[in-house]
XYZ file of C-alpha atoms in Angstrom:
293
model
C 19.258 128.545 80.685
C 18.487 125.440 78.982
C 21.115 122.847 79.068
C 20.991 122.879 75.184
C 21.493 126.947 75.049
C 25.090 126.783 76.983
C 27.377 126.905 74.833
C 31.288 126.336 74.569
C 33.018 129.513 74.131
C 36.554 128.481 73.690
C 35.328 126.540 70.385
C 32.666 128.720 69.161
C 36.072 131.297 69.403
C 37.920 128.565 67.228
C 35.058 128.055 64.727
C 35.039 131.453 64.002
C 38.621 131.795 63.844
C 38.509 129.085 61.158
C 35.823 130.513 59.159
C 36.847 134.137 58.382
C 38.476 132.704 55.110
C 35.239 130.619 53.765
C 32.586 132.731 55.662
C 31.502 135.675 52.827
C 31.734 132.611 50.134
C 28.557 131.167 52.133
C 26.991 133.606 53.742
C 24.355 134.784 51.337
C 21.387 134.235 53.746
C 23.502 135.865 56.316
C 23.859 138.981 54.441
C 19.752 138.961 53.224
C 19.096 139.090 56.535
C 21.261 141.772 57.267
C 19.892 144.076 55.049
C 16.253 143.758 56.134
C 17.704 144.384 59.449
C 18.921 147.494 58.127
C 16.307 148.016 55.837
C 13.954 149.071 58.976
C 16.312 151.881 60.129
C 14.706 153.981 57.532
C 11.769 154.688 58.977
C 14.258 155.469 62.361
C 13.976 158.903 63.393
C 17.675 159.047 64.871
C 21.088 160.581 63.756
C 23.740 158.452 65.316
C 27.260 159.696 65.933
C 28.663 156.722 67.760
C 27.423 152.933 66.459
C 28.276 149.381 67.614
C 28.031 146.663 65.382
C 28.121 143.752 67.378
C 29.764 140.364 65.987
C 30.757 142.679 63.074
C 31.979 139.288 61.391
C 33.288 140.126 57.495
C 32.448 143.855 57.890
C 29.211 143.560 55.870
C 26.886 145.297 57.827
C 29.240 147.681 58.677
C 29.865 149.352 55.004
C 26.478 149.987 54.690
C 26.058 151.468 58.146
C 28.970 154.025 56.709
C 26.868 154.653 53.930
C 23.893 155.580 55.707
C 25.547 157.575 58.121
C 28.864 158.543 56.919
C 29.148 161.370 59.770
C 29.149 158.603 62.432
C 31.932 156.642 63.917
C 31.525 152.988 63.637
C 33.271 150.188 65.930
C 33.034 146.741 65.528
C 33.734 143.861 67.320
C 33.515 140.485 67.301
C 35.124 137.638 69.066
C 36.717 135.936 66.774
C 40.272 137.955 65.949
C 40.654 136.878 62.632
C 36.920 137.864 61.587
C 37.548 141.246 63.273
C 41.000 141.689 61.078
C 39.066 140.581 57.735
C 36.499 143.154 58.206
C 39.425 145.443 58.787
C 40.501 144.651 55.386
C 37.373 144.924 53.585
C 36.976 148.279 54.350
C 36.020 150.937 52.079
C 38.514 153.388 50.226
C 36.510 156.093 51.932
C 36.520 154.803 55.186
C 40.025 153.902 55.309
C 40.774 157.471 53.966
C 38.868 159.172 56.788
C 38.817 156.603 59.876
C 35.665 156.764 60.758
C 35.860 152.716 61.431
C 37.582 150.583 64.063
C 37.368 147.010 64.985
C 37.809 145.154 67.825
C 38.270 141.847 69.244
C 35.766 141.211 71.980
C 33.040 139.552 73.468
C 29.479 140.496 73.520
C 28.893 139.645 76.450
C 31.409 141.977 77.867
C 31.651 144.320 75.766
C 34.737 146.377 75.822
C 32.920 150.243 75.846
C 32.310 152.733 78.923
C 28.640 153.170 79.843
C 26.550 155.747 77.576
C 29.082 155.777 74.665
C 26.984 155.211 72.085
C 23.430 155.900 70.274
C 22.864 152.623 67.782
C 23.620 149.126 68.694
C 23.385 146.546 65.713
C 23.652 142.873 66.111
C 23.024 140.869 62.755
C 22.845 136.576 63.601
C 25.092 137.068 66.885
C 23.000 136.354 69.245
C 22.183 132.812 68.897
C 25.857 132.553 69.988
C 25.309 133.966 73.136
C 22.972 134.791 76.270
C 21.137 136.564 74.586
C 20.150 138.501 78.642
C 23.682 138.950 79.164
C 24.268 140.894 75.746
C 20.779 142.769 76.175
C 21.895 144.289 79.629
C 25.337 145.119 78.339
C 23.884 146.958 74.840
C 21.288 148.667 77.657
C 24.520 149.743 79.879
C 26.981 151.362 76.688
C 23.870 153.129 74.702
C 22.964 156.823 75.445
C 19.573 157.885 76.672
C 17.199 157.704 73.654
C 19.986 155.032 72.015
C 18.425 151.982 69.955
C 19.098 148.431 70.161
C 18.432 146.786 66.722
C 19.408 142.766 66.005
C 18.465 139.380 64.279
C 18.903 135.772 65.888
C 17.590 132.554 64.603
C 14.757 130.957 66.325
C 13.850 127.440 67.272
C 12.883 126.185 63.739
C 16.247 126.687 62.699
C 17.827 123.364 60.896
C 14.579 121.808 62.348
C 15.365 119.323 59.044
C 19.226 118.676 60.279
C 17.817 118.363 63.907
C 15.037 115.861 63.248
C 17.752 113.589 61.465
C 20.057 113.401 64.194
C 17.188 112.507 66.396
C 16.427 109.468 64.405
C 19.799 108.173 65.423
C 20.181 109.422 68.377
C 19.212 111.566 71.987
C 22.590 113.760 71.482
C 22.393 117.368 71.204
C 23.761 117.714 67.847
C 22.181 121.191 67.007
C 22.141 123.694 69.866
C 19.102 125.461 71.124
C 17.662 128.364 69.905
C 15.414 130.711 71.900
C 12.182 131.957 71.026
C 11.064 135.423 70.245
C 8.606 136.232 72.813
C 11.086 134.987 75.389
C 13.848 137.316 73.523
C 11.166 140.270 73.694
C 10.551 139.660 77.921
C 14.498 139.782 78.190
C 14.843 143.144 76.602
C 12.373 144.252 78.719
C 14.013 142.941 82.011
C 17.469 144.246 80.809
C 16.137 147.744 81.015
C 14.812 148.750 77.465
C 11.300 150.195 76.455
C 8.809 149.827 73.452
C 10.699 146.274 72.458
C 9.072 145.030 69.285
C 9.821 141.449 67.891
C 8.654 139.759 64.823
C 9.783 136.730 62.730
C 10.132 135.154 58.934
C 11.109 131.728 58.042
C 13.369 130.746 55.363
C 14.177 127.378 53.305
C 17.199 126.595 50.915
C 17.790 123.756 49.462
C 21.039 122.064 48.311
C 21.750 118.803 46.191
C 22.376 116.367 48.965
C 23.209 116.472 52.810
C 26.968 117.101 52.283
C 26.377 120.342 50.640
C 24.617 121.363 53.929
C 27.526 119.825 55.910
C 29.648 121.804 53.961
C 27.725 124.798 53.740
C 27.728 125.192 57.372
C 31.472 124.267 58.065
C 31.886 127.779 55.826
C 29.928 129.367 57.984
C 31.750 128.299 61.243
C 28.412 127.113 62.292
C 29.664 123.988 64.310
C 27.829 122.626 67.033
C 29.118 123.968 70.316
C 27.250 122.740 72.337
C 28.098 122.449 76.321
C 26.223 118.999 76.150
C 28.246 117.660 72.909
C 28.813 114.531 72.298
C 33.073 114.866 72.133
C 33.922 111.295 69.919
C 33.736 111.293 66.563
C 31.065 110.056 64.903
C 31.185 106.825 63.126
C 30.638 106.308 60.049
C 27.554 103.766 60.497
C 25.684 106.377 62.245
C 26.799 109.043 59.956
C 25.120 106.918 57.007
C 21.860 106.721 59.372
C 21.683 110.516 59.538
C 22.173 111.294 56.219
C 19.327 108.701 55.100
C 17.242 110.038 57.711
C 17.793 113.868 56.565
C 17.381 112.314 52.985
C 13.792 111.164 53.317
C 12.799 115.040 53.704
C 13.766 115.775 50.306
C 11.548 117.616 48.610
C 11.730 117.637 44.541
C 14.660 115.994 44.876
C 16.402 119.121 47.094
C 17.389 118.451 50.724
C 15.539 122.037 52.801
C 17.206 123.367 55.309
C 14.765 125.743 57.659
C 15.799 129.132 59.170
C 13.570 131.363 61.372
C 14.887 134.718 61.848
C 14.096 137.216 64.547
C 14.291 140.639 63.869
C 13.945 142.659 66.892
C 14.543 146.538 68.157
C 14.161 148.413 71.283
C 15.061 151.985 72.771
C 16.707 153.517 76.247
C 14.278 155.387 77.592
C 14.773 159.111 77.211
C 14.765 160.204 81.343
C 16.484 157.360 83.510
C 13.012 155.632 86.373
C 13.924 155.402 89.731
C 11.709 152.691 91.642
C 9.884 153.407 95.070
C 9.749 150.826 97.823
C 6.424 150.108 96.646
C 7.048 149.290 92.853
C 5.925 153.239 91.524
C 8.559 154.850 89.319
C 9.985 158.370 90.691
C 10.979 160.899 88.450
C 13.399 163.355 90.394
C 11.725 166.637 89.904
C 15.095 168.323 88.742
C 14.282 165.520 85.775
C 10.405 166.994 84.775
C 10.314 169.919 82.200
C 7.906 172.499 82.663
C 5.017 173.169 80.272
C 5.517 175.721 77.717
C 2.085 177.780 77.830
């Protein structure tokens, strides 16, 4: 990976932590996104009894997963404790009535499930926090035969706007990388999944001045974590640059700040391939149904 992509997991952890109090204030474009994401399961042919919402956060996405399928049993985890505790709270009556949700703290990129335990894997704005391989080849080793993968990550026009001002002062790695969604789509594909399809939409808020963005994504626990980081604080002279830079791409007298999401699902194929010496799959025989005539 890209020295920009590696990322400090002890303080994304902490961000997190800090954020479960502030994060449902700010996150309207998190939860937009989340149901388009879930918009798209309804033309899913698939009755799930066992999901995974991954980097549950709040417990958005997972009340409306309840309400779609309110047969199913729903875990979620996420690896910030005090995110996984506040979704906890913000359960339903119903659910809490009837259990049929549980929350975890853990990492997605080990998750903590046995292999084939469940059919739907959900992932709304996690894995730009991640490697992105790592969580693909763990969702590929808990889902079921036939199970679906189904997530959004931000792609590399994200805070283009906050990015370009910190590179007029200067060659720091103030905004980590994001990946893009072809790359995303070959990854699913090497992890083990089949028919992966990946598409994208961009969009812009605005705010009144830089400090609202600041602020906005302080709420968010969005900090830059960064591997390559600068670790000082930053003075205040180049603090003024920055802002004056990210000030001259007002527009109307709003300061944009740009976010690509990318939406993306994939399934477990149905019969498990084995692979020949020579690169052909081999289905076992005891594997091939026979032709109803």
């Amino acid at each position: 990976m890209a020295e920009s992509l590696l990322l400090d997991k002890r303080r994304l952890r902490a961000s997190f932590e800090n954020a479960a109090a502030t994060y449902d204030a700010a996150a309207v474009l998190q939860r937009e996104i989340a149901d388009r994401l879930l918009a798209r399961l309804d033309v899913v042919r698939l009755s799930p009894k066992d999901i995974l919402d991954v980097g549950c956060g709040t417990g958005y996405d997972m009340h409306h997963l309840s309400k779609r399928y309110p047969r199913a049993r729903i875990i979620g985890i996420d690896i910030a404790e005090a995110m996984a505790r506040r979704a906890h709270r913000n359960r339903s009556r119903w659910t809490r009535l009837f259990g049929r949700e549980s929350f975890c703290c853990g990492d997605a990129e080990n998750m903590p499930l046995a292999s084939a335990t469940v059919d739907l894997v959900v992932s709304n704005l996690t894995l730009q926090w991640c490697n992105p391989l790592t969580v693909f080849t763990e969702a590929r080793r808990i889902l079921r035969p036939g199970g679906l993968l189904m997530f959004t990550t931000f792609g590399p026009d994200t805070l283009r706007e906050l990015r370009e001002a910190w590179r007029a002062v200067d060659d720091g790695t103030h905004v980590h990388g994001f990946i893009d969604m072809h790359d995303l789509g070959d990854m699913l594909v090497h992890a083990g999944f089949s028919d992966p399809v990946m598409d994208m939409e961009r969009f812009t808020l605005t705010y009144g001045d830089v400090t609202a963005v600041m602020s906005d994504l302080k709420q968010l626990g969005a900090h830059n974590v960064a591997m390559t980081r600068a670790r000082g604080l930053t003075g205040k002279g180049r603090f003024a640059r920055f802002r004056a830079a990210y000030e001259a791409q007002s527009r109307d007298g709003k300061i944009p700040a740009t976010y690509e999401a990318v939406y993306g699902h994939a399934w477990v194929p149905e019969a498990k391939q084995e692979f020949s010496r020579e690169g052909m799959a081999v289905i076992p025989v005891n594997r091939i149904g026979r032709r109803s005539t």
